[in-house]
PDB file of C-alpha atoms and ligand atoms in Angstrom:
ATOM      1  CA  MET A   1      32.339  82.404 188.044  1.00 53.00           C
ATOM      2  CA  ASN A   2      30.375  81.253 185.004  1.00 68.00           C
ATOM      3  CA  ALA A   3      30.264  84.487 182.999  1.00 86.00           C
ATOM      4  CA  ASN A   4      30.603  84.197 179.213  1.00 91.00           C
ATOM      5  CA  ILE A   5      33.075  86.616 177.673  1.00 95.00           C
ATOM      6  CA  LEU A   6      33.324  87.378 173.970  1.00 96.00           C
ATOM      7  CA  VAL A   7      36.798  88.540 172.935  1.00 97.00           C
ATOM      8  CA  VAL A   8      36.832  90.429 169.623  1.00 96.00           C
ATOM      9  CA  GLU A   9      40.484  90.761 168.671  1.00 96.00           C
ATOM     10  CA  ASP A  10      42.270  90.137 165.349  1.00 95.00           C
ATOM     11  CA  GLU A  11      45.762  89.806 166.857  1.00 94.00           C
ATOM     12  CA  GLU A  12      45.783  86.095 167.513  1.00 95.00           C
ATOM     13  CA  PRO A  13      48.564  85.981 170.163  1.00 95.00           C
ATOM     14  CA  LEU A  14      46.758  88.637 172.209  1.00 95.00           C
ATOM     15  CA  ALA A  15      43.398  86.917 171.794  1.00 96.00           C
ATOM     16  CA  LEU A  16      44.874  83.604 172.974  1.00 96.00           C
ATOM     17  CA  LEU A  17      46.636  85.281 175.903  1.00 95.00           C
ATOM     18  CA  LEU A  18      43.337  86.819 177.006  1.00 96.00           C
ATOM     19  CA  GLN A  19      41.524  83.518 176.549  1.00 96.00           C
ATOM     20  CA  TYR A  20      44.103  81.637 178.615  1.00 95.00           C
ATOM     21  CA  ASN A  21      44.026  84.131 181.481  1.00 94.00           C
ATOM     22  CA  LEU A  22      40.261  84.599 181.539  1.00 94.00           C
ATOM     23  CA  GLU A  23      39.644  80.847 181.458  1.00 92.00           C
ATOM     24  CA  ALA A  24      42.075  80.472 184.351  1.00 89.00           C
ATOM     25  CA  GLU A  25      39.719  82.798 186.268  1.00 87.00           C
ATOM     26  CA  GLY A  26      36.804  80.508 185.470  1.00 85.00           C
ATOM     27  CA  PHE A  27      35.221  82.480 182.628  1.00 90.00           C
ATOM     28  CA  ASN A  28      33.927  80.890 179.417  1.00 91.00           C
ATOM     29  CA  VAL A  29      35.646  82.601 176.489  1.00 95.00           C
ATOM     30  CA  ASN A  30      34.767  82.828 172.790  1.00 95.00           C
ATOM     31  CA  ILE A  31      37.063  84.583 170.311  1.00 96.00           C
ATOM     32  CA  ILE A  32      36.031  86.403 167.124  1.00 95.00           C
ATOM     33  CA  ASP A  33      38.715  87.941 164.877  1.00 95.00           C
ATOM     34  CA  HIS A  34      36.632  89.834 162.308  1.00 93.00           C
ATOM     35  CA  GLY A  35      34.255  92.728 162.848  1.00 92.00           C
ATOM     36  CA  ASP A  36      31.679  91.359 160.403  1.00 92.00           C
ATOM     37  CA  ASP A  37      31.091  88.260 162.553  1.00 91.00           C
ATOM     38  CA  VAL A  38      30.510  90.043 165.838  1.00 91.00           C
ATOM     39  CA  GLU A  39      26.785  90.765 165.801  1.00 91.00           C
ATOM     40  CA  LEU A  40      25.908  87.142 165.025  1.00 91.00           C
ATOM     41  CA  ALA A  41      28.364  85.860 167.668  1.00 92.00           C
ATOM     42  CA  VAL A  42      26.826  88.180 170.265  1.00 92.00           C
ATOM     43  CA  LEU A  43      23.368  86.777 169.574  1.00 88.00           C
ATOM     44  CA  GLU A  44      24.617  83.177 169.540  1.00 87.00           C
ATOM     45  CA  THR A  45      26.854  83.184 172.605  1.00 87.00           C
ATOM     46  CA  ALA A  46      24.875  85.686 174.741  1.00 87.00           C
ATOM     47  CA  PRO A  47      28.027  87.037 176.415  1.00 92.00           C
ATOM     48  CA  ASN A  48      27.913  88.675 179.861  1.00 91.00           C
ATOM     49  CA  LEU A  49      30.701  90.978 178.687  1.00 95.00           C
ATOM     50  CA  ILE A  50      32.470  91.860 175.437  1.00 96.00           C
ATOM     51  CA  ILE A  51      36.151  92.777 175.153  1.00 96.00           C
ATOM     52  CA  MET A  52      36.364  94.597 171.836  1.00 93.00           C
ATOM     53  CA  ASP A  53      39.397  95.755 169.895  1.00 92.00           C
ATOM     54  CA  TRP A  54      38.989  99.174 168.270  1.00 87.00           C
ATOM     55  CA  MET A  55      40.912  98.409 165.056  1.00 86.00           C
ATOM     56  CA  LEU A  56      39.429  95.347 163.395  1.00 89.00           C
ATOM     57  CA  PRO A  57      39.178  94.020 159.861  1.00 92.00           C
ATOM     58  CA  GLY A  58      35.624  94.612 158.649  1.00 90.00           C
ATOM     59  CA  VAL A  59      33.360  96.684 160.845  1.00 90.00           C
ATOM     60  CA  SER A  60      35.354  98.746 163.394  1.00 87.00           C
ATOM     61  CA  GLY A  61      35.116  98.179 167.140  1.00 87.00           C
ATOM     62  CA  LEU A  62      33.656 101.619 167.629  1.00 84.00           C
ATOM     63  CA  GLU A  63      30.883 101.037 165.090  1.00 88.00           C
ATOM     64  CA  LEU A  64      30.231  97.611 166.674  1.00 91.00           C
ATOM     65  CA  CYS A  65      29.804  99.248 170.096  1.00 90.00           C
ATOM     66  CA  ARG A  66      27.201 101.493 168.562  1.00 89.00           C
ATOM     67  CA  ARG A  67      25.369  98.549 166.969  1.00 91.00           C
ATOM     68  CA  VAL A  68      25.434  96.397 170.131  1.00 91.00           C
ATOM     69  CA  ARG A  69      24.038  99.362 172.068  1.00 88.00           C
ATOM     70  CA  SER A  70      21.293 100.103 169.561  1.00 89.00           C
ATOM     71  CA  ASN A  71      19.945  96.515 169.499  1.00 87.00           C
ATOM     72  CA  ALA A  72      17.347  95.960 172.235  1.00 85.00           C
ATOM     73  CA  LYS A  73      18.531  92.348 172.695  1.00 84.00           C
ATOM     74  CA  THR A  74      22.153  93.288 173.333  1.00 87.00           C
ATOM     75  CA  CYS A  75      22.061  96.876 174.624  1.00 86.00           C
ATOM     76  CA  ASN A  76      22.792  95.906 178.254  1.00 86.00           C
ATOM     77  CA  ILE A  77      25.928  93.839 177.570  1.00 91.00           C
ATOM     78  CA  PRO A  78      28.949  95.627 179.067  1.00 93.00           C
ATOM     79  CA  ILE A  79      31.811  96.378 176.676  1.00 93.00           C
ATOM     80  CA  ILE A  80      35.491  96.980 177.364  1.00 93.00           C
ATOM     81  CA  LEU A  81      37.164  98.629 174.386  1.00 89.00           C
ATOM     82  CA  LEU A  82      40.826  97.910 173.596  1.00 89.00           C
ATOM     83  CA  THR A  83      42.819 100.390 171.619  1.00 82.00           C
ATOM     84  CA  ALA A  84      46.332 101.359 170.676  1.00 79.00           C
ATOM     85  CA  ARG A  85      45.363 105.009 170.596  1.00 64.00           C
ATOM     86  CA  GLY A  86      45.802 106.842 173.842  1.00 61.00           C
ATOM     87  CA  GLU A  87      44.430 110.230 172.983  1.00 57.00           C
ATOM     88  CA  GLU A  88      41.976 111.771 175.361  1.00 59.00           C
ATOM     89  CA  THR A  89      39.495 112.637 172.597  1.00 67.00           C
ATOM     90  CA  ASP A  90      39.399 108.986 171.550  1.00 66.00           C
ATOM     91  CA  ARG A  91      38.756 107.909 175.120  1.00 65.00           C
ATOM     92  CA  ILE A  92      35.777 110.174 175.330  1.00 66.00           C
ATOM     93  CA  ARG A  93      34.510 109.032 171.941  1.00 69.00           C
ATOM     94  CA  GLY A  94      34.804 105.395 173.028  1.00 64.00           C
ATOM     95  CA  LEU A  95      32.912 105.904 176.258  1.00 70.00           C
ATOM     96  CA  THR A  96      30.170 107.987 174.725  1.00 68.00           C
ATOM     97  CA  THR A  97      29.668 105.368 172.008  1.00 73.00           C
ATOM     98  CA  GLY A  98      28.724 102.954 174.720  1.00 77.00           C
ATOM     99  CA  ALA A  99      31.874 101.246 175.990  1.00 83.00           C
ATOM    100  CA  ASP A 100      31.781 100.708 179.774  1.00 85.00           C
ATOM    101  CA  ASP A 101      35.537 100.877 180.114  1.00 85.00           C
ATOM    102  CA  TYR A 102      38.536 101.548 177.980  1.00 82.00           C
ATOM    103  CA  VAL A 103      42.000  99.953 178.029  1.00 87.00           C
ATOM    104  CA  THR A 104      44.958 101.270 176.054  1.00 85.00           C
ATOM    105  CA  LYS A 105      47.421  98.809 174.494  1.00 86.00           C
ATOM    106  CA  PRO A 106      49.860  97.660 175.650  1.00 86.00           C
ATOM    107  CA  PHE A 107      48.147  96.754 178.915  1.00 88.00           C
ATOM    108  CA  SER A 108      48.902  94.293 181.678  1.00 90.00           C
ATOM    109  CA  VAL A 109      46.711  91.198 181.588  1.00 91.00           C
ATOM    110  CA  PRO A 110      46.071  91.187 185.370  1.00 89.00           C
ATOM    111  CA  GLU A 111      44.863  94.771 185.062  1.00 89.00           C
ATOM    112  CA  LEU A 112      42.471  93.869 182.267  1.00 93.00           C
ATOM    113  CA  VAL A 113      41.172  90.871 184.260  1.00 91.00           C
ATOM    114  CA  ALA A 114      40.595  93.204 187.227  1.00 89.00           C
ATOM    115  CA  ARG A 115      38.664  95.607 184.977  1.00 91.00           C
ATOM    116  CA  VAL A 116      36.606  92.714 183.597  1.00 93.00           C
ATOM    117  CA  LYS A 117      35.615  91.736 187.137  1.00 88.00           C
ATOM    118  CA  ALA A 118      34.837  95.323 188.087  1.00 87.00           C
ATOM    119  CA  VAL A 119      32.619  95.847 185.042  1.00 89.00           C
ATOM    120  CA  LEU A 120      30.834  92.518 185.625  1.00 87.00           C
ATOM    121  CA  ARG A 121      30.332  93.359 189.303  1.00 81.00           C
ATOM    122  CA  ARG A 122      28.675  96.637 188.362  1.00 82.00           C
ATOM    123  CA  ALA A 123      26.521  94.968 185.703  1.00 80.00           C
ATOM    124  CA  ASN A 124      25.557  91.863 187.663  1.00 72.00           C
ATOM    125  CA  PRO A 125      26.695  91.722 191.293  1.00 71.00           C
ATOM    126  CA  GLU A 126      25.606  88.067 191.621  1.00 68.00           C
ATOM    127  CA  SER A 127      28.015  86.874 188.933  1.00 65.00           C
ATOM    128  CA  ILE A 128      30.976  87.744 191.111  1.00 66.00           C
ATOM    129  CA  ALA A 129      29.809  87.475 194.752  1.00 74.00           C
ATOM    130  CA  ASP A 130      31.455  84.817 196.918  1.00 83.00           C
ATOM    131  CA  VAL A 131      28.223  83.860 198.641  1.00 89.00           C
ATOM    132  CA  LEU A 132      24.999  83.496 196.667  1.00 91.00           C
ATOM    133  CA  THR A 133      21.690  83.317 198.513  1.00 93.00           C
ATOM    134  CA  VAL A 134      18.243  82.345 197.265  1.00 94.00           C
ATOM    135  CA  GLY A 135      15.694  81.897 200.048  1.00 92.00           C
ATOM    136  CA  ASP A 136      17.273  79.538 202.594  1.00 93.00           C
ATOM    137  CA  VAL A 137      19.752  78.135 200.050  1.00 96.00           C
ATOM    138  CA  GLU A 138      23.230  79.543 200.501  1.00 96.00           C
ATOM    139  CA  LEU A 139      26.141  78.734 198.206  1.00 95.00           C
ATOM    140  CA  ASP A 140      29.657  79.735 199.199  1.00 93.00           C
ATOM    141  CA  ARG A 141      31.945  79.660 196.155  1.00 87.00           C
ATOM    142  CA  SER A 142      35.208  80.165 198.017  1.00 84.00           C
ATOM    143  CA  ALA A 143      34.487  77.470 200.621  1.00 89.00           C
ATOM    144  CA  TYR A 144      32.767  75.276 197.993  1.00 92.00           C
ATOM    145  CA  LYS A 145      29.862  74.694 200.386  1.00 95.00           C
ATOM    146  CA  VAL A 146      26.099  74.726 200.121  1.00 97.00           C
ATOM    147  CA  ASN A 147      23.691  75.106 203.034  1.00 96.00           C
ATOM    148  CA  ARG A 148      19.941  74.838 203.211  1.00 95.00           C
ATOM    149  CA  GLY A 149      19.149  76.714 206.415  1.00 91.00           C
ATOM    150  CA  PRO A 150      21.342  75.092 209.079  1.00 92.00           C
ATOM    151  CA  ARG A 151      21.738  71.853 207.083  1.00 94.00           C
ATOM    152  CA  GLU A 152      24.802  71.317 204.914  1.00 96.00           C
ATOM    153  CA  VAL A 153      23.934  70.075 201.417  1.00 96.00           C
ATOM    154  CA  ARG A 154      26.469  67.749 199.832  1.00 96.00           C
ATOM    155  CA  LEU A 155      26.674  68.041 196.059  1.00 96.00           C
ATOM    156  CA  GLY A 156      28.758  66.514 193.276  1.00 94.00           C
ATOM    157  CA  PRO A 157      30.830  68.940 191.161  1.00 93.00           C
ATOM    158  CA  THR A 158      28.286  69.114 188.322  1.00 94.00           C
ATOM    159  CA  GLU A 159      25.339  69.706 190.678  1.00 96.00           C
ATOM    160  CA  PHE A 160      27.383  72.396 192.423  1.00 96.00           C
ATOM    161  CA  ARG A 161      28.109  74.221 189.143  1.00 93.00           C
ATOM    162  CA  LEU A 162      24.500  73.834 188.042  1.00 95.00           C
ATOM    163  CA  LEU A 163      23.192  75.304 191.290  1.00 96.00           C
ATOM    164  CA  GLU A 164      25.795  78.089 191.171  1.00 93.00           C
ATOM    165  CA  PHE A 165      24.741  79.020 187.645  1.00 91.00           C
ATOM    166  CA  LEU A 166      21.010  79.043 188.446  1.00 93.00           C
ATOM    167  CA  MET A 167      21.610  81.068 191.634  1.00 93.00           C
ATOM    168  CA  GLU A 168      23.422  83.800 189.689  1.00 87.00           C
ATOM    169  CA  SER A 169      20.096  84.790 188.108  1.00 85.00           C
ATOM    170  CA  PRO A 170      17.238  83.784 190.411  1.00 87.00           C
ATOM    171  CA  GLY A 171      13.897  83.579 188.619  1.00 87.00           C
ATOM    172  CA  ARG A 172      15.448  83.445 185.165  1.00 86.00           C
ATOM    173  CA  VAL A 173      14.474  80.358 183.153  1.00 90.00           C
ATOM    174  CA  TYR A 174      17.273  78.542 181.331  1.00 91.00           C
ATOM    175  CA  SER A 175      16.695  75.994 178.569  1.00 91.00           C
ATOM    176  CA  ARG A 176      18.475  72.655 178.716  1.00 92.00           C
ATOM    177  CA  SER A 177      20.801  73.698 175.892  1.00 88.00           C
ATOM    178  CA  GLN A 178      21.679  76.974 177.656  1.00 86.00           C
ATOM    179  CA  LEU A 179      22.471  75.011 180.817  1.00 91.00           C
ATOM    180  CA  LEU A 180      24.615  72.565 178.843  1.00 88.00           C
ATOM    181  CA  ASP A 181      26.578  75.425 177.236  1.00 83.00           C
ATOM    182  CA  SER A 182      27.103  77.280 180.498  1.00 83.00           C
ATOM    183  CA  VAL A 183      27.643  74.438 182.956  1.00 88.00           C
ATOM    184  CA  TRP A 184      29.129  71.642 180.846  1.00 85.00           C
ATOM    185  CA  GLY A 185      30.837  73.907 178.270  1.00 77.00           C
ATOM    186  CA  GLN A 186      30.155  74.685 174.634  1.00 68.00           C
ATOM    187  CA  ASN A 187      32.481  72.122 173.130  1.00 69.00           C
ATOM    188  CA  VAL A 188      31.177  69.165 175.085  1.00 73.00           C
ATOM    189  CA  TYR A 189      28.635  66.891 173.471  1.00 78.00           C
ATOM    190  CA  VAL A 190      26.143  65.790 176.110  1.00 82.00           C
ATOM    191  CA  ASP A 191      22.539  64.722 175.606  1.00 88.00           C
ATOM    192  CA  GLU A 192      20.010  67.255 176.895  1.00 88.00           C
ATOM    193  CA  ARG A 193      18.483  64.583 179.135  1.00 91.00           C
ATOM    194  CA  THR A 194      21.722  64.676 181.118  1.00 94.00           C
ATOM    195  CA  VAL A 195      20.544  68.041 182.415  1.00 95.00           C
ATOM    196  CA  ASP A 196      17.349  66.425 183.753  1.00 96.00           C
ATOM    197  CA  VAL A 197      19.379  63.724 185.508  1.00 96.00           C
ATOM    198  CA  HIS A 198      21.567  66.277 187.284  1.00 97.00           C
ATOM    199  CA  ILE A 199      18.626  68.540 188.121  1.00 97.00           C
ATOM    200  CA  GLY A 200      17.020  65.443 189.694  1.00 97.00           C
ATOM    201  CA  ARG A 201      20.097  64.792 191.831  1.00 97.00           C
ATOM    202  CA  LEU A 202      20.341  68.448 192.781  1.00 97.00           C
ATOM    203  CA  ARG A 203      16.684  68.522 193.867  1.00 97.00           C
ATOM    204  CA  LYS A 204      17.073  65.367 195.898  1.00 97.00           C
ATOM    205  CA  ALA A 205      20.058  66.801 197.776  1.00 97.00           C
ATOM    206  CA  LEU A 206      18.473  70.227 198.286  1.00 96.00           C
ATOM    207  CA  ASN A 207      15.106  68.919 199.476  1.00 95.00           C
ATOM    208  CA  ARG A 208      16.357  66.068 201.651  1.00 92.00           C
ATOM    209  CA  GLY A 209      14.917  67.785 204.741  1.00 87.00           C
ATOM    210  CA  LYS A 210      11.433  67.869 203.086  1.00 89.00           C
ATOM    211  CA  GLU A 211      11.757  71.595 202.382  1.00 88.00           C
ATOM    212  CA  GLN A 212       9.934  73.361 199.522  1.00 90.00           C
ATOM    213  CA  ASP A 213      11.548  72.668 196.153  1.00 94.00           C
ATOM    214  CA  PRO A 214      13.346  75.889 195.098  1.00 95.00           C
ATOM    215  CA  ILE A 215      13.837  74.619 191.525  1.00 96.00           C
ATOM    216  CA  ARG A 216      11.021  75.228 189.113  1.00 94.00           C
ATOM    217  CA  THR A 217      10.505  73.126 185.972  1.00 94.00           C
ATOM    218  CA  VAL A 218       8.994  75.227 183.210  1.00 91.00           C
ATOM    219  CA  ARG A 219       7.379  72.938 180.664  1.00 89.00           C
ATOM    220  CA  GLY A 220       8.914  73.273 177.229  1.00 86.00           C
ATOM    221  CA  ALA A 221      11.277  75.986 178.479  1.00 89.00           C
ATOM    222  CA  GLY A 222      13.659  74.676 181.118  1.00 93.00           C
ATOM    223  CA  TYR A 223      14.572  75.334 184.730  1.00 96.00           C
ATOM    224  CA  SER A 224      14.961  78.199 187.153  1.00 94.00           C
ATOM    225  CA  ILE A 225      15.555  78.695 190.844  1.00 94.00           C
ATOM    226  CA  SER A 226      13.537  81.011 193.049  1.00 89.00           C
ATOM    227  CA  ASP A 227      12.746  81.716 196.668  1.00 83.00           C
ATOM    228  CA  GLN A 228       9.633  79.618 197.288  1.00 69.00           C
ATOM    229  CA  SER A 229       9.118  80.903 200.827  1.00 62.00           C
ATOM    230  CA  GLU A 230       8.593  84.414 199.432  1.00 57.00           C
ATOM    231  CA  LYS A 231       5.834  83.171 197.152  1.00 53.00           C
ATOM    232  CA  VAL A 232       4.091  81.415 200.022  1.00 50.00           C
ATOM    233  CA  GLN A 233       4.246  84.620 202.052  1.00 48.00           C
ATOM    234  CA  GLU A 234       2.948  86.665 199.136  1.00 46.00           C
ATOM    235  CA  ARG A 235      -0.034  84.380 198.767  1.00 46.00           C
ATOM    236  CA  ALA A 236      -0.784  84.326 202.480  1.00 41.00           C
TER     237      ALA A 236
HETATM  238 CA1   CA B 301      43.429  95.088 165.932  1.00 53.28          CA
END
């Protein structure tokens, strides 16, 4: 699971606990501890989900929900609101301000992780499915296997993660730097040409049987994966 999660929480021990447990589930996690920094961090890290504390220094979590929802670039990002208040009126206020779910402190970490997965599944079913399919390419996360039709495709770990990431959003074009951040990690310094090298290896493995190349190179923009057989049928 390659989803990016932004944790907005000023209690450092809790933020670190969430980071540790979410990373153990395979998520990429960024932490912000001040309300004033959130909007910029959301634009920079493009999270798939935000876990937001209600009581924050600076802008409050509730106001931030409202702002994330009112910005066209960020309005679809799911938000789970954390709060120490358990009153029913607050719950309703939180949900109507745009939070997708609501967790009252203290909470159990496994429960929060389960809610994170549930919210992500609703928002983007592909980010959580065990088997991803694009055309005749099938990637099974739990078995760590890739098939092209009946043929098994053998991939190195980086090519596997790269393919997995592209297959989560078929048709979407990712820049080299977005692929580096999401597949290699944000704190790793790797030259952008490394992406081209691994895309080359991935293509070679996928197209070994002389099939259509499912990976599209978009000049000046990056790479995407799509079902080429569909396009051929559309044209015919
Ligand atoms: Ca707080």
